[in-house]
């Protein structure tokens, strides 16, 4: 028994980024002594993605062909359980995603594995994993140990780890020889429904102005909307402003909002909680304005000003357009 088995995730014919993030986490654990890394890919057409995964530096990619075109929790659970029995890994690494939640806790319970969801970092210490999770809305970080479990399943939060790059010599890819019974599926895929993008699709904009709880009054939102228009930016917000109903959900950036990659991201009065960073850290240039020099947003910002956001907004509004 050894090694890490990553369960890759696809959706609508695409390999999801969190799969490569989980591979990166597994490779890091392997360097710390966790053993070889195997990636399991369960999909209607696994060959379409196997080569990408095989080029990340993993030891092997094993595929299982699903009889369904789309994810089905019971089929995936039965495939992962069969792979676990065959490969006997010390650790299964799954995405903490809607799909992952459909199968991973069930497999952990069925096989008696140690289990942690929404994990943001992993280490390999004394022959077993240590997982870090946010607690109290991520104000604290809890370290989870599994002293009584020889094998563990961990669900990794999307965006918590930089994805693995695809520049290694290709690893072997093999069919695991597991035949999935279509009759085991207990749900039916009816279709995908796109979320409403609202008047602006913030995932396509080049310049985003994001306001956070530093804007303390709903009445001020309008002036930032005007400022955004003046600057040629789309206005976005952190979650508390959306929860308060100040802006629509289509404008929320972050883990439970939109992932954005604009050329410029100007954040005013946003602290930079990990759930917010998950949605914007890949922006081309990040500029942060915050009165608190310790605000985590400065950890990802390319340019930062420890300043009052209203002073900065006034100065920007005074610029000739
Ligand atoms: C499961 C889960 C999912 C979540 N998903 C998301 C998500 O998708 N997106 C998201 O944003 N959050 C999300 N959150 C919430 C997240 O944890 C934070 O609570 C939130 O991002 C904080 O928003 P904020 O930065 O606007 O507010 P705060 O954390 O309150 O920060 C306000 C900042 O404004 C600064 N400030 C105050 N006054 C001024 C001023 N006059 N000038 C300049 N700076 C000033 C303060 O120093 C502070 O840093 C999620 C939380 C959980 C648990």
Short mmCIF file of C-alpha atoms and ligand atoms in Angstrom, two decimals:
data_model
loop_
_atom_site.label_atom_id
_atom_site.label_comp_id
_atom_site.label_asym_id
_atom_site.label_seq_id
_atom_site.Cartn_x
_atom_site.Cartn_y
_atom_site.Cartn_z
CA UNK A 1 0.00 0.00 0.00
CA UNK A 2 1.43 3.31 -1.03
CA UNK A 3 1.04 6.25 -3.29
CA UNK A 4 -1.49 8.89 -4.10
CA UNK A 5 -4.41 8.42 -6.48
CA UNK A 6 -5.80 11.64 -7.94
CA UNK A 7 -9.30 11.43 -9.37
CA UNK A 8 -9.42 13.86 -12.28
CA UNK A 9 -12.61 15.69 -13.17
CA UNK A 10 -14.05 16.61 -16.54
CA UNK A 11 -17.16 18.54 -17.39
CA UNK A 12 -18.77 19.16 -20.75
CA UNK A 13 -15.83 17.59 -22.56
CA UNK A 14 -13.20 19.73 -20.77
CA UNK A 15 -10.61 18.71 -18.22
CA UNK A 16 -11.28 20.89 -15.18
CA UNK A 17 -8.43 23.02 -13.82
CA UNK A 18 -8.91 21.54 -10.34
CA UNK A 19 -7.69 18.20 -11.76
CA UNK A 20 -4.30 19.74 -12.51
CA UNK A 21 -4.31 21.45 -9.11
CA UNK A 22 -4.90 18.08 -7.42
CA UNK A 23 -2.08 16.59 -9.50
CA UNK A 24 0.25 19.38 -8.31
CA UNK A 25 -0.71 18.68 -4.69
CA UNK A 26 -0.11 14.95 -5.21
CA UNK A 27 3.30 15.54 -6.84
CA UNK A 28 4.30 17.70 -3.88
CA UNK A 29 3.26 14.92 -1.47
CA UNK A 30 5.19 12.42 -3.55
CA UNK A 31 8.34 14.54 -3.20
CA UNK A 32 7.75 14.43 0.57
CA UNK A 33 7.69 10.61 0.53
CA UNK A 34 4.07 9.70 -0.22
CA UNK A 35 5.02 7.36 -3.07
CA UNK A 36 4.02 7.28 -6.73
CA UNK A 37 1.19 9.36 -8.18
CA UNK A 38 -1.54 7.75 -10.27
CA UNK A 39 -4.24 9.78 -11.96
CA UNK A 40 -7.61 8.10 -12.44
CA UNK A 41 -9.76 9.45 -15.27
CA UNK A 42 -13.37 8.31 -15.49
CA UNK A 43 -15.04 9.73 -18.55
CA UNK A 44 -17.02 8.79 -21.64
CA UNK A 45 -13.94 9.55 -23.76
CA UNK A 46 -10.95 9.43 -21.39
CA UNK A 47 -8.37 9.33 -24.17
CA UNK A 48 -9.20 12.94 -25.01
CA UNK A 49 -7.61 14.11 -21.75
CA UNK A 50 -5.22 11.33 -20.77
CA UNK A 51 -2.24 12.79 -22.66
CA UNK A 52 -2.47 16.12 -20.81
CA UNK A 53 -2.53 14.42 -17.45
CA UNK A 54 0.28 12.06 -18.46
CA UNK A 55 2.53 15.05 -19.24
CA UNK A 56 2.42 16.50 -15.72
CA UNK A 57 5.13 14.33 -14.14
CA UNK A 58 2.81 11.70 -12.66
CA UNK A 59 3.77 8.02 -12.69
CA UNK A 60 0.71 6.63 -14.44
CA UNK A 61 -2.72 7.51 -15.80
CA UNK A 62 -5.43 4.88 -15.54
CA UNK A 63 -8.67 5.28 -17.43
CA UNK A 64 -12.18 3.97 -16.97
CA UNK A 65 -14.67 4.49 -19.78
CA UNK A 66 -18.04 5.65 -18.53
CA UNK A 67 -21.20 4.48 -20.29
CA UNK A 68 -22.65 7.96 -19.70
CA UNK A 69 -21.74 11.16 -21.57
CA UNK A 70 -21.98 13.21 -18.38
CA UNK A 71 -20.89 12.77 -14.78
CA UNK A 72 -23.01 10.35 -12.77
CA UNK A 73 -22.22 10.06 -9.06
CA UNK A 74 -22.96 6.35 -8.61
CA UNK A 75 -20.91 5.29 -11.62
CA UNK A 76 -17.96 7.40 -10.49
CA UNK A 77 -18.26 6.07 -6.92
CA UNK A 78 -18.22 2.49 -8.14
CA UNK A 79 -15.25 3.17 -10.47
CA UNK A 80 -13.22 4.87 -7.73
CA UNK A 81 -14.01 2.10 -5.24
CA UNK A 82 -12.85 -0.53 -7.76
CA UNK A 83 -9.68 1.47 -8.52
CA UNK A 84 -9.01 1.86 -4.80
CA UNK A 85 -9.30 -1.91 -4.32
CA UNK A 86 -6.99 -2.57 -7.27
CA UNK A 87 -4.31 0.10 -6.63
CA UNK A 88 -4.42 0.27 -2.84
CA UNK A 89 -3.26 3.92 -2.53
CA UNK A 90 -2.58 5.51 0.85
CA UNK A 91 -4.39 8.65 -0.22
CA UNK A 92 -7.16 9.49 -2.69
CA UNK A 93 -7.22 13.12 -3.76
CA UNK A 94 -10.54 14.36 -5.12
CA UNK A 95 -11.73 17.82 -6.19
CA UNK A 96 -13.91 19.61 -3.64
CA UNK A 97 -16.49 20.31 -6.31
CA UNK A 98 -20.18 19.71 -6.88
CA UNK A 99 -19.34 16.48 -8.71
CA UNK A 100 -16.78 15.45 -6.08
CA UNK A 101 -19.35 15.87 -3.34
CA UNK A 102 -21.55 13.44 -5.20
CA UNK A 103 -19.17 10.51 -4.86
CA UNK A 104 -16.18 11.14 -2.58
CA UNK A 105 -17.84 11.07 0.88
CA UNK A 106 -19.72 7.92 -0.17
CA UNK A 107 -16.52 6.12 -1.18
CA UNK A 108 -14.77 7.24 2.03
CA UNK A 109 -17.65 5.94 4.16
CA UNK A 110 -17.97 2.68 2.22
CA UNK A 111 -14.25 1.86 2.41
CA UNK A 112 -13.75 3.18 5.98
CA UNK A 113 -11.26 5.86 4.92
CA UNK A 114 -10.17 8.92 6.88
CA UNK A 115 -11.85 11.92 5.28
CA UNK A 116 -11.46 15.68 5.04
CA UNK A 117 -13.34 18.00 2.68
CA UNK A 118 -12.53 21.55 1.50
CA UNK A 119 -8.82 21.12 2.15
CA UNK A 120 -6.58 24.07 1.26
CA UNK A 121 -3.12 22.57 1.83
CA UNK A 122 -1.53 19.18 2.37
CA UNK A 123 1.71 17.85 3.83
CA UNK A 124 3.17 14.37 4.19
CA UNK A 125 4.50 13.85 7.73
CA UNK A 126 5.65 10.58 9.34
CA UNK A 127 4.12 8.44 6.62
CA UNK A 128 0.67 10.01 6.53
CA UNK A 129 -1.09 13.11 5.29
CA UNK A 130 -1.79 16.24 7.29
CA UNK A 131 -4.58 18.37 5.82
CA UNK A 132 -5.29 22.05 6.41
CA UNK A 133 -8.85 23.39 6.33
CA UNK A 134 -10.32 26.81 6.94
CA UNK A 135 -12.41 27.23 10.07
CA UNK A 136 -14.74 30.02 11.18
CA UNK A 137 -15.09 31.42 7.67
CA UNK A 138 -11.35 30.91 7.07
CA UNK A 139 -10.34 33.15 9.93
CA UNK A 140 -8.53 30.15 11.41
CA UNK A 141 -6.69 27.32 9.75
CA UNK A 142 -7.27 23.89 11.29
CA UNK A 143 -4.75 21.07 10.81
CA UNK A 144 -6.39 17.67 10.43
CA UNK A 145 -4.48 14.49 11.24
CA UNK A 146 -5.72 10.92 10.61
CA UNK A 147 -3.91 8.89 13.30
CA UNK A 148 -6.44 6.04 13.34
CA UNK A 149 -6.76 5.61 9.57
CA UNK A 150 -4.27 3.93 7.28
CA UNK A 151 -5.93 5.30 4.18
CA UNK A 152 -7.45 8.66 3.61
CA UNK A 153 -9.60 10.51 1.10
CA UNK A 154 -9.13 14.26 0.87
CA UNK A 155 -11.16 16.73 -1.17
CA UNK A 156 -9.06 19.66 -2.38
CA UNK A 157 -10.59 23.13 -2.69
CA UNK A 158 -10.39 24.53 -6.26
CA UNK A 159 -7.90 27.39 -6.55
CA UNK A 160 -5.98 26.45 -3.40
CA UNK A 161 -2.92 25.08 -5.25
CA UNK A 162 -1.21 26.23 -8.44
CA UNK A 163 -2.03 23.72 -11.22
CA UNK A 164 0.60 21.27 -12.45
CA UNK A 165 2.25 22.17 -15.73
CA UNK A 166 2.21 19.84 -18.69
CA UNK A 167 5.89 19.72 -19.61
CA UNK A 168 7.12 16.34 -18.37
CA UNK A 169 7.94 13.20 -20.36
CA UNK A 170 4.65 11.36 -20.94
CA UNK A 171 3.74 8.80 -18.29
CA UNK A 172 2.13 5.49 -19.33
CA UNK A 173 -1.63 5.53 -19.87
CA UNK A 174 -3.57 2.31 -19.45
CA UNK A 175 -7.16 1.19 -19.36
CA UNK A 176 -7.91 -0.04 -15.84
CA UNK A 177 -10.07 -2.86 -17.23
CA UNK A 178 -13.06 -1.83 -15.12
CA UNK A 179 -16.40 -2.23 -16.88
CA UNK A 180 -19.03 0.10 -15.49
CA UNK A 181 -22.59 -1.12 -15.50
CA UNK A 182 -24.87 1.60 -16.88
CA UNK A 183 -27.66 0.15 -14.74
CA UNK A 184 -25.75 1.29 -11.62
CA UNK A 185 -26.53 4.89 -12.54
CA UNK A 186 -29.27 6.23 -10.31
CA UNK A 187 -29.68 9.71 -11.75
CA UNK A 188 -30.40 11.09 -15.18
CA UNK A 189 -28.61 14.06 -16.72
CA UNK A 190 -31.31 16.40 -18.04
CA UNK A 191 -29.05 19.19 -19.33
CA UNK A 192 -26.97 22.16 -18.30
CA UNK A 193 -28.59 25.48 -17.52
CA UNK A 194 -26.34 28.52 -17.81
CA UNK A 195 -26.44 30.91 -14.87
CA UNK A 196 -27.72 34.35 -15.76
CA UNK A 197 -24.77 36.54 -16.64
CA UNK A 198 -26.73 39.71 -15.93
CA UNK A 199 -26.19 42.80 -18.04
CA UNK A 200 -22.41 42.30 -18.10
CA UNK A 201 -20.41 39.10 -18.35
CA UNK A 202 -17.60 39.90 -15.92
CA UNK A 203 -15.66 36.82 -17.02
CA UNK A 204 -15.10 38.46 -20.43
CA UNK A 205 -14.19 42.02 -19.32
CA UNK A 206 -10.58 43.28 -19.61
CA UNK A 207 -10.84 45.75 -16.74
CA UNK A 208 -12.70 45.08 -13.50
CA UNK A 209 -13.27 47.48 -10.64
CA UNK A 210 -14.09 45.43 -7.56
CA UNK A 211 -15.54 46.93 -4.40
CA UNK A 212 -15.58 45.24 -1.01
CA UNK A 213 -16.93 45.81 2.44
CA UNK A 214 -14.67 48.86 2.78
CA UNK A 215 -17.52 50.59 0.94
CA UNK A 216 -19.67 50.71 4.00
CA UNK A 217 -22.84 52.24 2.63
CA UNK A 218 -25.15 50.93 -0.10
CA UNK A 219 -25.76 54.51 -1.21
CA UNK A 220 -22.13 54.69 -2.33
CA UNK A 221 -22.45 51.80 -4.79
CA UNK A 222 -23.84 54.12 -7.45
CA UNK A 223 -20.77 56.35 -7.39
CA UNK A 224 -18.56 53.30 -7.97
CA UNK A 225 -20.81 52.25 -10.83
CA UNK A 226 -20.26 55.72 -12.32
CA UNK A 227 -16.53 55.51 -11.66
CA UNK A 228 -16.39 52.10 -13.38
CA UNK A 229 -18.17 53.53 -16.43
CA UNK A 230 -15.82 56.49 -16.50
CA UNK A 231 -12.78 54.19 -16.37
CA UNK A 232 -14.21 51.75 -18.91
CA UNK A 233 -14.33 48.99 -16.30
CA UNK A 234 -17.06 46.58 -15.25
CA UNK A 235 -18.10 46.84 -11.61
CA UNK A 236 -17.75 43.70 -9.48
CA UNK A 237 -17.98 43.01 -5.76
CA UNK A 238 -16.92 40.72 -2.97
CA UNK A 239 -19.51 38.37 -1.58
CA UNK A 240 -20.72 40.40 1.44
CA UNK A 241 -21.98 43.13 -0.90
CA UNK A 242 -23.83 40.58 -3.02
CA UNK A 243 -25.22 38.85 0.08
CA UNK A 244 -26.50 42.24 1.21
CA UNK A 245 -28.26 42.65 -2.13
CA UNK A 246 -26.22 45.71 -3.17
CA UNK A 247 -25.13 44.09 -6.43
CA UNK A 248 -26.48 41.06 -8.31
CA UNK A 249 -24.87 37.63 -7.96
CA UNK A 250 -23.64 37.94 -11.56
CA UNK A 251 -21.12 40.52 -10.26
CA UNK A 252 -19.62 38.43 -7.47
CA UNK A 253 -15.98 37.39 -7.80
CA UNK A 254 -14.67 34.38 -5.91
CA UNK A 255 -15.05 30.77 -5.03
CA UNK A 256 -18.84 30.89 -4.87
CA UNK A 257 -19.01 33.61 -7.54
CA UNK A 258 -17.22 34.01 -10.87
CA UNK A 259 -13.62 33.24 -11.72
CA UNK A 260 -12.25 36.20 -13.67
CA UNK A 261 -9.05 36.80 -15.62
CA UNK A 262 -9.15 40.46 -16.68
CA UNK A 263 -6.05 42.34 -17.80
CA UNK A 264 -6.53 44.73 -14.87
CA UNK A 265 -8.26 44.11 -11.52
CA UNK A 266 -8.62 47.16 -9.28
CA UNK A 267 -9.78 46.13 -5.79
CA UNK A 268 -11.06 48.86 -3.47
CA UNK A 269 -11.68 47.93 0.16
CA UNK A 270 -11.41 44.16 -0.42
CA UNK A 271 -9.48 42.26 2.27
CA UNK A 272 -8.47 39.35 0.01
CA UNK A 273 -10.01 36.37 1.79
CA UNK A 274 -8.93 33.06 0.24
CA UNK A 275 -12.41 32.56 -1.27
CA UNK A 276 -12.13 35.93 -3.02
CA UNK A 277 -8.57 35.26 -4.22
CA UNK A 278 -9.72 31.95 -5.71
CA UNK A 279 -11.71 33.93 -8.27
CA UNK A 280 -9.23 36.66 -9.26
CA UNK A 281 -5.63 35.73 -8.53
CA UNK A 282 -4.99 35.01 -12.21
CA UNK A 283 -5.79 38.58 -13.30
CA UNK A 284 -3.00 40.13 -15.41
CA UNK A 285 -2.36 43.13 -13.15
CA UNK A 286 -3.88 43.39 -9.69
CA UNK A 287 -4.04 46.78 -7.99
CA UNK A 288 -5.27 46.90 -4.40
CA UNK A 289 -6.30 49.83 -2.24
CA UNK A 290 -6.82 49.14 1.43
CA UNK A 291 -6.29 51.06 4.67
CA UNK A 292 -4.87 47.95 6.33
CA UNK A 293 -1.25 47.30 5.28
CA UNK A 294 -1.63 43.68 6.49
CA UNK A 295 -4.64 42.96 4.24
CA UNK A 296 -4.03 39.63 2.42
CA UNK A 297 -4.98 41.20 -0.92
CA UNK A 298 -1.53 42.85 -0.89
CA UNK A 299 -0.04 39.34 -1.02
CA UNK A 300 -1.32 38.87 -4.59
CA UNK A 301 -1.36 42.51 -5.76
CA UNK A 302 1.20 43.71 -8.29
CA UNK A 303 0.61 47.29 -7.14
CA UNK A 304 -0.87 48.38 -3.84
CA UNK A 305 -1.77 51.57 -2.02
CA UNK A 306 -2.37 51.76 1.72
CA UNK A 307 -4.96 54.47 1.37
CA UNK A 308 -8.60 55.33 1.87
CA UNK A 309 -10.58 53.97 -1.06
CA UNK A 310 -12.75 57.07 -1.22
CA UNK A 311 -9.68 59.31 -1.66
CA UNK A 312 -8.46 57.05 -4.46
CA UNK A 313 -11.93 56.97 -6.05
CA UNK A 314 -12.08 60.78 -5.93
CA UNK A 315 -8.67 61.06 -7.53
CA UNK A 316 -9.62 58.59 -10.27
CA UNK A 317 -12.93 60.35 -10.90
CA UNK A 318 -11.01 63.60 -11.34
CA UNK A 319 -8.93 62.16 -14.15
CA UNK A 320 -9.89 63.34 -17.61
CA UNK A 321 -11.65 60.48 -19.39
C1 LIG B 1 -17.80 28.80 1.51
C2 LIG B 1 -17.48 30.26 1.35
C3 LIG B 1 -17.50 30.81 0.07
C4 LIG B 1 -17.21 32.16 -0.10
N1 LIG B 1 -17.20 32.67 -1.36
C5 LIG B 1 -16.82 33.96 -1.54
C6 LIG B 1 -16.73 34.52 -2.86
O1 LIG B 1 -17.06 33.88 -3.86
N2 LIG B 1 -16.31 35.79 -2.97
C7 LIG B 1 -15.95 36.58 -1.90
O2 LIG B 1 -15.57 37.73 -2.10
N3 LIG B 1 -16.04 36.08 -0.66
C8 LIG B 1 -16.48 34.80 -0.44
N4 LIG B 1 -16.59 34.32 0.82
C9 LIG B 1 -16.45 35.26 1.94
C10 LIG B 1 -15.01 35.55 2.32
O3 LIG B 1 -14.57 34.61 3.28
C11 LIG B 1 -14.87 36.95 2.93
O4 LIG B 1 -15.73 37.05 4.05
C12 LIG B 1 -15.19 38.08 1.95
O5 LIG B 1 -14.45 37.91 0.75
C13 LIG B 1 -14.81 39.40 2.59
O6 LIG B 1 -15.22 40.44 1.75
P1 LIG B 1 -14.51 41.84 1.83
O7 LIG B 1 -13.07 41.70 1.55
O8 LIG B 1 -15.30 42.77 0.99
O9 LIG B 1 -14.79 42.27 3.35
P2 LIG B 1 -13.80 42.37 4.64
O10 LIG B 1 -13.08 41.08 4.78
O11 LIG B 1 -14.64 42.88 5.72
O12 LIG B 1 -12.74 43.44 4.16
C14 LIG B 1 -12.99 44.80 3.99
C15 LIG B 1 -11.65 45.46 3.75
O13 LIG B 1 -11.85 46.84 3.49
C16 LIG B 1 -10.81 47.56 4.12
N5 LIG B 1 -11.31 48.91 4.30
C17 LIG B 1 -12.26 49.33 5.18
N6 LIG B 1 -12.49 50.63 5.01
C18 LIG B 1 -11.68 51.06 4.00
C19 LIG B 1 -11.47 52.30 3.35
N7 LIG B 1 -12.17 53.39 3.68
N8 LIG B 1 -10.54 52.36 2.36
C20 LIG B 1 -9.80 51.27 2.00
N9 LIG B 1 -9.97 50.06 2.58
C21 LIG B 1 -10.92 49.95 3.56
C22 LIG B 1 -10.50 46.81 5.40
O14 LIG B 1 -9.19 47.07 5.85
C23 LIG B 1 -10.70 45.36 4.96
O15 LIG B 1 -9.47 44.79 4.54
C24 LIG B 1 -16.89 32.98 1.02
C25 LIG B 1 -16.88 32.42 2.30
C26 LIG B 1 -17.17 31.08 2.46
C27 LIG B 1 -17.11 30.50 3.86
#
